[in-house]
mmCIF file of C-alpha atoms and ligand atoms in Angstrom:
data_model
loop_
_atom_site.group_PDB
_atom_site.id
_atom_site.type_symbol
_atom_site.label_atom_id
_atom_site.label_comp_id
_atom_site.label_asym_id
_atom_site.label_seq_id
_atom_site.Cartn_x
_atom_site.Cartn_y
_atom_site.Cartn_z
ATOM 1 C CA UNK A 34 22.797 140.855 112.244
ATOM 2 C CA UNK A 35 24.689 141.091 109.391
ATOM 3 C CA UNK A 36 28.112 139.656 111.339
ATOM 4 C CA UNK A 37 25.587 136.538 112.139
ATOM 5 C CA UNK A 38 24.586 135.873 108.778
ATOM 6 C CA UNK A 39 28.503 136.120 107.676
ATOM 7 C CA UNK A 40 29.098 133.595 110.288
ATOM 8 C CA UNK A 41 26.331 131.247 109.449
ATOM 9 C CA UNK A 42 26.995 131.434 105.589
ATOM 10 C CA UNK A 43 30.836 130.787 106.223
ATOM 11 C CA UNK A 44 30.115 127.449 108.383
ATOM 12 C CA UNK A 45 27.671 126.495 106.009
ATOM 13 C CA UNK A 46 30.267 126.741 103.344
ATOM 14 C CA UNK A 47 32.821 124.881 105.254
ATOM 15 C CA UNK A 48 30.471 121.831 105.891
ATOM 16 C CA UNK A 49 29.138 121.856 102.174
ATOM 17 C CA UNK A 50 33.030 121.811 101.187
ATOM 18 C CA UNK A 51 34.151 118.763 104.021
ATOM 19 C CA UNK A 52 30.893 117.160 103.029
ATOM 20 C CA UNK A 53 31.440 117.539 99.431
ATOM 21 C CA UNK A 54 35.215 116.378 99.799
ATOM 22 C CA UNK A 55 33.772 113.353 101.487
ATOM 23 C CA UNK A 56 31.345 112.612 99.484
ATOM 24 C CA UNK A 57 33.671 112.284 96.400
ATOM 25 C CA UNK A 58 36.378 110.502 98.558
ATOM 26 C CA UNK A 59 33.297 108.059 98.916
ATOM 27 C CA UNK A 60 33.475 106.595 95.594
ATOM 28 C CA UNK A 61 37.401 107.121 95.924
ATOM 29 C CA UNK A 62 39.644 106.448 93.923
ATOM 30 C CA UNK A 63 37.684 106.839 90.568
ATOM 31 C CA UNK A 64 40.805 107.549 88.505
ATOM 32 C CA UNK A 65 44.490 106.833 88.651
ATOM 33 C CA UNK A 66 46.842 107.878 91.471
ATOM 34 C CA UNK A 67 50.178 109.265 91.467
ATOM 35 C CA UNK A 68 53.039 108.033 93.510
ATOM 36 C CA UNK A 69 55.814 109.917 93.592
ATOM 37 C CA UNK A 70 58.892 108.606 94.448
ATOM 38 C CA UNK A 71 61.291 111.882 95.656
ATOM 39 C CA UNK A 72 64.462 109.850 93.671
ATOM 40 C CA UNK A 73 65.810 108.801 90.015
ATOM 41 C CA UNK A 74 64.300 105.420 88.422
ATOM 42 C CA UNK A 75 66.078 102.116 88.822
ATOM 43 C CA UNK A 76 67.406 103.255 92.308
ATOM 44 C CA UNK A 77 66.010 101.630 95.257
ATOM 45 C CA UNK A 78 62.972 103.551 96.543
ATOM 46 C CA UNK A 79 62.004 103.309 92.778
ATOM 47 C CA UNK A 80 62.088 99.531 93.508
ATOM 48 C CA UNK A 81 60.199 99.277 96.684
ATOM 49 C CA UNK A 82 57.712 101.697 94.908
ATOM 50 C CA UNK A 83 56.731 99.840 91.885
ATOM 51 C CA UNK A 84 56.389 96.838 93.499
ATOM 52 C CA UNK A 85 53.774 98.417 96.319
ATOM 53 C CA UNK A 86 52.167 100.246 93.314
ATOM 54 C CA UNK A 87 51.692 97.520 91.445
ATOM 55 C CA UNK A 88 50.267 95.355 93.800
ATOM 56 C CA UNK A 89 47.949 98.081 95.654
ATOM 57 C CA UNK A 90 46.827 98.892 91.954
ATOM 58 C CA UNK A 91 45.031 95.573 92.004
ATOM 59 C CA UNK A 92 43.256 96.210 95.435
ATOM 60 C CA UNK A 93 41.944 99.495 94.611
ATOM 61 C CA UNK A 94 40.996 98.501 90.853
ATOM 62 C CA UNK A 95 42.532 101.786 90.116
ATOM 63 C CA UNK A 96 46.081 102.345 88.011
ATOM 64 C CA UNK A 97 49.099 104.003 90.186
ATOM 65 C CA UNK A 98 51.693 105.446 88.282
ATOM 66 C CA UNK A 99 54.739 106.151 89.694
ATOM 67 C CA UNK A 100 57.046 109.142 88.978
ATOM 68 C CA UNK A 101 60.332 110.061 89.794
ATOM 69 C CA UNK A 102 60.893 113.433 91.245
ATOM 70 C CA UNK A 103 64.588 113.339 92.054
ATOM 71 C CA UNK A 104 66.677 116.250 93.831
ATOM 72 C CA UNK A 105 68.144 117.676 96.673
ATOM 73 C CA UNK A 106 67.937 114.567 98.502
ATOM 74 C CA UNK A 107 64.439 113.670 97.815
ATOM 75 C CA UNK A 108 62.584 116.904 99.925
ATOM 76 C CA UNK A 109 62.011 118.150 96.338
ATOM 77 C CA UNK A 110 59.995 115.229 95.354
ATOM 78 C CA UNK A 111 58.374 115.590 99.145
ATOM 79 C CA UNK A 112 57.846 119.110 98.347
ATOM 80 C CA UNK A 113 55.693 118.160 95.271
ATOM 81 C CA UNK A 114 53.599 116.902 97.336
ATOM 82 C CA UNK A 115 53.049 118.502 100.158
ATOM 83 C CA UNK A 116 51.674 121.310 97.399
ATOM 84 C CA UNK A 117 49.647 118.540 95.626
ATOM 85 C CA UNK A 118 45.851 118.526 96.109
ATOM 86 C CA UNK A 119 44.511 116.905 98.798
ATOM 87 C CA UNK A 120 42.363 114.677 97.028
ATOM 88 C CA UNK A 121 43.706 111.123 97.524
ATOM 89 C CA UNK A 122 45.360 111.262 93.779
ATOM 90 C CA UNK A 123 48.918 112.105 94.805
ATOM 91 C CA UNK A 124 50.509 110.183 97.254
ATOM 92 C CA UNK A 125 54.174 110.372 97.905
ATOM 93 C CA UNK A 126 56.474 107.155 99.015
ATOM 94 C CA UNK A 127 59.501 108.496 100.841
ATOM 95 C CA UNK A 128 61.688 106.808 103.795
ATOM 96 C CA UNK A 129 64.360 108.202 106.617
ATOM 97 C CA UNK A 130 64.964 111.118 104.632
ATOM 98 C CA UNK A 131 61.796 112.724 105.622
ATOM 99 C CA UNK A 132 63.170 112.784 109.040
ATOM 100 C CA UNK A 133 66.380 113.147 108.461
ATOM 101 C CA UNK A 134 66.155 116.361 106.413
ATOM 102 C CA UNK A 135 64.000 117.822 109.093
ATOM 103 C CA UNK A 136 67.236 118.911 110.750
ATOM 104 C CA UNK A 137 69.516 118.840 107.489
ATOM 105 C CA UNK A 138 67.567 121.413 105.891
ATOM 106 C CA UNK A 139 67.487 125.072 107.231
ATOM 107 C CA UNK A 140 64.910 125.767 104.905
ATOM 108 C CA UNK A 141 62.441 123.029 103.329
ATOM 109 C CA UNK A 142 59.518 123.967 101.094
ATOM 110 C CA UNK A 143 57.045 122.072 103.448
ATOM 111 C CA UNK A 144 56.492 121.842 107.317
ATOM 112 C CA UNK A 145 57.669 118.039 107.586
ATOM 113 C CA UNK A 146 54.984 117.742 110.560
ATOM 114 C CA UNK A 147 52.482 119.420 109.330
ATOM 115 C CA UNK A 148 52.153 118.817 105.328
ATOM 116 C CA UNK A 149 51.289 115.482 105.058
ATOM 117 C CA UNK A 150 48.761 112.637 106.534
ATOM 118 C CA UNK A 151 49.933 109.073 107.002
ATOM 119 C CA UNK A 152 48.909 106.495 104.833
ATOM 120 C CA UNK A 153 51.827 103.381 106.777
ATOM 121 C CA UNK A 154 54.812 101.939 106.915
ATOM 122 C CA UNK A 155 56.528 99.937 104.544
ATOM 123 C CA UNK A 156 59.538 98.525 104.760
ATOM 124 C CA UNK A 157 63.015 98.629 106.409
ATOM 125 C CA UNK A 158 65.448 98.189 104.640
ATOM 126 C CA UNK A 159 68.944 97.434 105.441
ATOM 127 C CA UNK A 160 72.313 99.411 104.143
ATOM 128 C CA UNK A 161 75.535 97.953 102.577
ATOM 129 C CA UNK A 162 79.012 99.686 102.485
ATOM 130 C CA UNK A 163 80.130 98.992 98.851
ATOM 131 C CA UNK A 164 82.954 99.998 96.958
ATOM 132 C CA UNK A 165 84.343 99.898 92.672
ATOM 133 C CA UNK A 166 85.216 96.186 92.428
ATOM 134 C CA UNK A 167 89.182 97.066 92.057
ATOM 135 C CA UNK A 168 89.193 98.483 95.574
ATOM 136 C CA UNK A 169 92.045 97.195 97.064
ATOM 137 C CA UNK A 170 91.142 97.171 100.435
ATOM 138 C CA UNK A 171 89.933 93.312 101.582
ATOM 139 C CA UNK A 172 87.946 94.598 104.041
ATOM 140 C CA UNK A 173 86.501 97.125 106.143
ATOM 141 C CA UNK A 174 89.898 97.893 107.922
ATOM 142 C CA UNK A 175 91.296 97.907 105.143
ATOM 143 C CA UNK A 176 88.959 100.358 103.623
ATOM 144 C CA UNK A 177 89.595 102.809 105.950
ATOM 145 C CA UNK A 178 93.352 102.515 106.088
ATOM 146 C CA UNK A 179 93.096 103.427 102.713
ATOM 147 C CA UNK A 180 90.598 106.051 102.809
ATOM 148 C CA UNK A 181 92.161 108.015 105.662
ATOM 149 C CA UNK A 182 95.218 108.218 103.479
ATOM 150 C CA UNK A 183 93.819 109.621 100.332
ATOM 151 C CA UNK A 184 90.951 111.196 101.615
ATOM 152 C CA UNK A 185 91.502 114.284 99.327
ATOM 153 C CA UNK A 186 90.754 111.822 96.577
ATOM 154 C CA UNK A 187 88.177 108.878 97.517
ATOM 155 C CA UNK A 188 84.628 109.964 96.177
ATOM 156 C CA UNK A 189 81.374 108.759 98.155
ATOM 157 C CA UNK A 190 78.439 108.885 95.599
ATOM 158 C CA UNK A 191 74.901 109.152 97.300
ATOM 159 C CA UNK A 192 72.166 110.688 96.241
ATOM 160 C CA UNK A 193 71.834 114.003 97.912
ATOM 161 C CA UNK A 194 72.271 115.616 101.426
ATOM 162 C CA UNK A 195 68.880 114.083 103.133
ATOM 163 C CA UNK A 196 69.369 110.767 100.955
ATOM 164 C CA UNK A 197 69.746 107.422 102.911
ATOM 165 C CA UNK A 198 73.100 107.316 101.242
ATOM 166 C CA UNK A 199 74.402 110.292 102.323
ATOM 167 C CA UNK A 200 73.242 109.555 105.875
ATOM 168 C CA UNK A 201 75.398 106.687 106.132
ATOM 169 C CA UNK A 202 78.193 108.215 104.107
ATOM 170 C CA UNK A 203 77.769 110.977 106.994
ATOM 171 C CA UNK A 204 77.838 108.411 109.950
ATOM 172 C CA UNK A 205 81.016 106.699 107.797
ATOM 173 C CA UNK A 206 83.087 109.878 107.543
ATOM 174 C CA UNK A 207 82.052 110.566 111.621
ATOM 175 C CA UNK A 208 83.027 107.436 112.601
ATOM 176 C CA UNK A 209 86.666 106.975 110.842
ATOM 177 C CA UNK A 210 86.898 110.845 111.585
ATOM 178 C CA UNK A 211 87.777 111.631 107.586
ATOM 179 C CA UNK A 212 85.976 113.862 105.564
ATOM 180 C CA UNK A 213 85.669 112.413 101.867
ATOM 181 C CA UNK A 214 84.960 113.886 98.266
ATOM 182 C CA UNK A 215 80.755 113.468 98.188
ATOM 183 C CA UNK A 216 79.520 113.023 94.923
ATOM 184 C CA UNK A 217 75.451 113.490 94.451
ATOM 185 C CA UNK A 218 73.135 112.057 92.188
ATOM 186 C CA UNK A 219 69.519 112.323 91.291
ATOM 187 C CA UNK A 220 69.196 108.718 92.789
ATOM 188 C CA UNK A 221 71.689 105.614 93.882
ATOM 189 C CA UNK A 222 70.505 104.157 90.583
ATOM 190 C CA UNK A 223 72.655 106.579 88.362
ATOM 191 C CA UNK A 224 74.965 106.185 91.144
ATOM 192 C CA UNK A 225 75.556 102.721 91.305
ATOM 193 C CA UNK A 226 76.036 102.820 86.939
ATOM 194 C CA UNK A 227 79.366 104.789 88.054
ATOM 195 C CA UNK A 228 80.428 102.596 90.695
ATOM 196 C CA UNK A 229 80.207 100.014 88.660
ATOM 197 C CA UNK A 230 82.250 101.743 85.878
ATOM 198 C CA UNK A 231 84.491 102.425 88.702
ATOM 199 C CA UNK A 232 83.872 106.514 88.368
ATOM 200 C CA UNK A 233 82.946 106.923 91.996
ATOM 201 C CA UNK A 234 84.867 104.589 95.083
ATOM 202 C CA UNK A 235 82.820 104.448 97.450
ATOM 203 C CA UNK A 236 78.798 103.862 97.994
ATOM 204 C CA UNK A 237 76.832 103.177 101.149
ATOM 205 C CA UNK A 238 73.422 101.951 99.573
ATOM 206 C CA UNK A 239 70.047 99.969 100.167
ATOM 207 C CA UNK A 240 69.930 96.083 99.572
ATOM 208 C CA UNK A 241 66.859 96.919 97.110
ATOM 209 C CA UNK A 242 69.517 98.192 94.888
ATOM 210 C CA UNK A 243 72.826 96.327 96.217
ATOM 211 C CA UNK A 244 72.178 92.811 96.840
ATOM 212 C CA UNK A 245 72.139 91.103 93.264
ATOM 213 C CA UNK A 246 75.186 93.709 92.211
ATOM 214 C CA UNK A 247 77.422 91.799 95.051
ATOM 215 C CA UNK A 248 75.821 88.612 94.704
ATOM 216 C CA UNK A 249 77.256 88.672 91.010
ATOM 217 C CA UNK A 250 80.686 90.090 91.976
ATOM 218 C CA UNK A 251 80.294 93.538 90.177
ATOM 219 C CA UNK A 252 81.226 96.033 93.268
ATOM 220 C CA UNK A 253 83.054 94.922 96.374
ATOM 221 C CA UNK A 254 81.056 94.846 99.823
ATOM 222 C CA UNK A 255 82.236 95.510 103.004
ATOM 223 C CA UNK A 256 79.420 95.192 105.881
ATOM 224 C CA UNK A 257 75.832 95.396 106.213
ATOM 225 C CA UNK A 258 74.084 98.049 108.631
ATOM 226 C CA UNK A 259 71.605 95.440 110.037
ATOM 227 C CA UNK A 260 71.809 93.951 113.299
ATOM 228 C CA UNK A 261 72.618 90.778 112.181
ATOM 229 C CA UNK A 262 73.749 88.978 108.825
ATOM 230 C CA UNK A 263 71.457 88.819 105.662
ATOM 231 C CA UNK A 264 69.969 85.283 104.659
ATOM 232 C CA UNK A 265 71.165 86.804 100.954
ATOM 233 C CA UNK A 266 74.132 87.838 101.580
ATOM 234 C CA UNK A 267 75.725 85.394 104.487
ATOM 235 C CA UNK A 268 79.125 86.264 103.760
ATOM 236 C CA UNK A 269 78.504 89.677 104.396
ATOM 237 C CA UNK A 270 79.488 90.799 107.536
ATOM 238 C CA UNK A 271 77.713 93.655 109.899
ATOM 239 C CA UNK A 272 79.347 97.097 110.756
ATOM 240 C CA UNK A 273 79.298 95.537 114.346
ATOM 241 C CA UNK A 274 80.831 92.563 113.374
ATOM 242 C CA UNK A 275 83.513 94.729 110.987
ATOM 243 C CA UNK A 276 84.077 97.249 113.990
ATOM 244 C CA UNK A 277 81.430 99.860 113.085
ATOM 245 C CA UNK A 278 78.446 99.334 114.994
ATOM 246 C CA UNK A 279 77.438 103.124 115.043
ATOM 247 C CA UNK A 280 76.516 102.272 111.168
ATOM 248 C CA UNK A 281 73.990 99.987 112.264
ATOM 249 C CA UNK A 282 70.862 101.658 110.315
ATOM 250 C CA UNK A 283 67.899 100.328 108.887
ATOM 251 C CA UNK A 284 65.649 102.713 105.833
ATOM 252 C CA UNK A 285 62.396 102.903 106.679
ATOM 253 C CA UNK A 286 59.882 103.694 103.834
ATOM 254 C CA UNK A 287 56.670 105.148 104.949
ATOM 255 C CA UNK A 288 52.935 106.036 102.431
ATOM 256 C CA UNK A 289 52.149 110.114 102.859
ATOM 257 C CA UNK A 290 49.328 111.864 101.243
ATOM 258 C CA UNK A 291 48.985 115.807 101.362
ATOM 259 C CA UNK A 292 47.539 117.113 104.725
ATOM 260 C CA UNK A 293 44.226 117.286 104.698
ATOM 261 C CA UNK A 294 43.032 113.986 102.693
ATOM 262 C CA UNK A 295 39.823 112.510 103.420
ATOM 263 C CA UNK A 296 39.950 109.848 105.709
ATOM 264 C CA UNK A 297 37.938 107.790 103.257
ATOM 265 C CA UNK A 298 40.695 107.982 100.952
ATOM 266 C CA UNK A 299 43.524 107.591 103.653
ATOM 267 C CA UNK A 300 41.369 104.150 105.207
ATOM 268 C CA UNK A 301 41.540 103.006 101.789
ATOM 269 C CA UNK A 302 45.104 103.440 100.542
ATOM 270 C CA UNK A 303 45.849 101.964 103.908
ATOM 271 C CA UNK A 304 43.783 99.181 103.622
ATOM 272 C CA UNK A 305 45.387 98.142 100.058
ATOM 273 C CA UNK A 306 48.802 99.255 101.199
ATOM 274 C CA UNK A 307 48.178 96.159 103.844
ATOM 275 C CA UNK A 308 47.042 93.590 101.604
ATOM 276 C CA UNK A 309 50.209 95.116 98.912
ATOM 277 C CA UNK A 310 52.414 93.521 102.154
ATOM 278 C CA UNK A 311 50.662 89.768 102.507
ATOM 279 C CA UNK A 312 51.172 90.037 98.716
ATOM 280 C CA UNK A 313 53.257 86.426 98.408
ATOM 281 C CA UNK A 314 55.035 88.428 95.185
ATOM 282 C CA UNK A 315 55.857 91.438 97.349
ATOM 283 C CA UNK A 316 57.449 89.493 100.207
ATOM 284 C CA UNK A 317 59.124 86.851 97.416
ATOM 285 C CA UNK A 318 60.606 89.987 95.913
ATOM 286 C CA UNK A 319 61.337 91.740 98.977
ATOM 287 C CA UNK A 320 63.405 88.718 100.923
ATOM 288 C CA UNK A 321 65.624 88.574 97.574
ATOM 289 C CA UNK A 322 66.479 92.195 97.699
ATOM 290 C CA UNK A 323 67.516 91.364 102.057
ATOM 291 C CA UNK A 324 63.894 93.248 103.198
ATOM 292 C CA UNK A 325 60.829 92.759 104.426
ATOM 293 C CA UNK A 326 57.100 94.289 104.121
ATOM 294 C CA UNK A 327 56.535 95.793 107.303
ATOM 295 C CA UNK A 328 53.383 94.308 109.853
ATOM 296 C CA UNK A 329 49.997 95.039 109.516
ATOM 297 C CA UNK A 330 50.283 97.046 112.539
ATOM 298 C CA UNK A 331 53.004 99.287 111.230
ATOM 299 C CA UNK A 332 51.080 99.637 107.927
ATOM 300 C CA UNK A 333 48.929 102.123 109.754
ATOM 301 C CA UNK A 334 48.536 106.101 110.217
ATOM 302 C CA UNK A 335 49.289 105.811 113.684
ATOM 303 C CA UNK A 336 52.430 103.825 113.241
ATOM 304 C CA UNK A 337 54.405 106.225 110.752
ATOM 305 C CA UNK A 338 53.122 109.060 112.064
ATOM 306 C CA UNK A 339 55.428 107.834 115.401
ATOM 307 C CA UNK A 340 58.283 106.623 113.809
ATOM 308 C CA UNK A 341 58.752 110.122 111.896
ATOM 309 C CA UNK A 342 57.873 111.902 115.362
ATOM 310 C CA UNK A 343 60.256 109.474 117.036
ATOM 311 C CA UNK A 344 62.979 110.023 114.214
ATOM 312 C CA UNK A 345 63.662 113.448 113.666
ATOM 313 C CA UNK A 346 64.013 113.162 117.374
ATOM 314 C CA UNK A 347 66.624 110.516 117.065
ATOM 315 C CA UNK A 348 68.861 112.089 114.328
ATOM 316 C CA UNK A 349 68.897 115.397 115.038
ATOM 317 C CA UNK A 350 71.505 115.478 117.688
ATOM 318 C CA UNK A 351 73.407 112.706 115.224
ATOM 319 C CA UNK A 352 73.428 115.626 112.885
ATOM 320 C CA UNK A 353 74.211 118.312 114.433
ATOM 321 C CA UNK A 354 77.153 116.835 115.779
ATOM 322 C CA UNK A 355 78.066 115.733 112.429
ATOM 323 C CA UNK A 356 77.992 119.322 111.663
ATOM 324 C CA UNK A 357 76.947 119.006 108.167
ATOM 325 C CA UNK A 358 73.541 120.913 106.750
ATOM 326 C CA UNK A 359 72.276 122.200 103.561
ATOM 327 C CA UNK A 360 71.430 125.714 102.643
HETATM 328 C C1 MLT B 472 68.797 107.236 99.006
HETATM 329 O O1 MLT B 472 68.263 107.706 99.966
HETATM 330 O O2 MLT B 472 70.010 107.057 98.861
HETATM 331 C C2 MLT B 472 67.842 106.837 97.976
HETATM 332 O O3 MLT B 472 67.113 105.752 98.485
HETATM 333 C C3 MLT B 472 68.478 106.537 96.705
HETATM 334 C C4 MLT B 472 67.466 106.115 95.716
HETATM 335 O O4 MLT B 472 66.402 105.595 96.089
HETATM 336 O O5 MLT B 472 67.765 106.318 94.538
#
């Protein structure tokens, strides 16, 4: 008898505590939200953020504040919130790195499949091989004349192994066969302040942070990873084009809240997060920086929760023939 009444006052407890989850998710959100952004401000996933935040803000009539948890190639920041309450108030904006550091990692803080619930995607964003501006190389060949024969010296900034950056600083050093100096950051936004002081030689980074730095001359660009050329940056040719095509990548940015959300909240970040991508300012901004907001059928649980299936499935064997992980 007494197993019974365990039993019954154990369910009973579990549907008071779903109902009572889902009852405040109902009124959801009442206060402000946290985004965290797994990278250092001014870089580009800090860019992409603030200008999703700021836009979903006014759709949900509640604030969302964005903070930058940079390190080890953004799974800290992911980490934060895998351990954050599952209440709808943290959400965490991350892109290929989530999927990439699935395989880079031998030892995450979080289950990459099983921490999180899927708010959409985002974007996709498009990579650009960069270098200081006093590089002598004139183009890509040239580039990799020169960094085959110093390659004891020529430093690669990104921003940490599981970073966008370092994937396709990894996929550059495959494909010339060269294994650089890597320099980390917090974020491609300290980064890029010592390219441009010409501290660092070489960058692979996101047009959300690159395209107005080559459009005024500051750093000197090689190719673009996207398919084809950039409205923005015409002159720009691809890796294809340049004789790279295994760089051709594009960084996908997808909405994650900690596993176990209520749906209410999840329909409802989703919801904004679609209207955030008809936003007229968010596309404006997004075709200057060489993006785009990604459909209203990729905006959706269902979507991201494929594409970082599908993913971690594509770069793993990348990786592990690259042969390089992190402890
Ligand atoms: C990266 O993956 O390189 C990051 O996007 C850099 C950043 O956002 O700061």
């Amino acid at each position: 008898m007494k197993t019974l009444n365990a039993f019954i006052g154990a369910t009973a407890l579990a549907a008071l505590s779903l109902f009572s989850a889902s009852a405040n998710a109902a009124g959801y959100p009442e206060r402000q939200i946290t985004m965290i952004v797994p990278f250092a401000a001014g870089g580009p996933t800090d860019t992409v953020a603030r200008l999703v935040a700021e836009s979903m803000s006014k759709n949900l009539g509640q604030q969302i504040i964005v903070e930058n948890v940079g390190g080890a190639g953004g799974s800290l920041g992911a980490g934060r919130v895998a351990s954050a309450d599952a209440d709808g108030y943290t959400v965490l904006l991350h892109h290929i790195g989530m999927a990439t550091s699935a395989t880079l990692y031998r030892k995450l803080s979080y289950d990459t499949l099983n921490a999180f619930d899927y708010v959409g995607l985002v974007t996709e964003v498009p990579m650009t091989l960069l270098a200081r501006k006093d590089m002598e190389a004139k183009d890509l060949k040239g580039l990799i004349e020169y960094a085959k024969a110093n390659a004891d010296k020529v430093t690669v900034a990104n921003a940490g192994i599981g970073a966008a950056s370092h994937l396709c600083g990894m996929l550059f050093m495959s494909a010339i066969e060269t294994p650089l100096v890597t320099v980390p950051y917090k974020g491609t936004g300290p980064a890029m302040t010592d390219l441009l002081g010409g501290q660092v030689d070489i960058m692979c980074d996101q047009t959300t942070n690159t395209t107005k730095q080559i459009q005024g001359g500051t750093v000197k660009a090689y190719a673009v990873t996207s398919p084809e050329r950039l409205d923005v940056l015409k002159d720009l040719p691809t890796v294809t084009e340049a004789g790279l095509p295994g760089l051709t990548v594009g960084i996908w940015h997808g909405l994650y809240t900690p596993k176990g959300t209520p749906k209410e909240a999840i329909d409802k970040l989703s919801a904004a997060l679609k209207v955030a991508l008809k936003d007229q300012n968010v596309a404006a901004r997004f075709a200057e920086l060489g993006t785009k907001p990604s459909s209203e059928q990729d905006a959706t649980p269902e979507a991201l929760k494929a594409k970082l299936e599908s993913e971690i499935a594509r770069w793993k064997p990348i990786i592990e023939a690259a042969g390089q992980y992190a402890d």
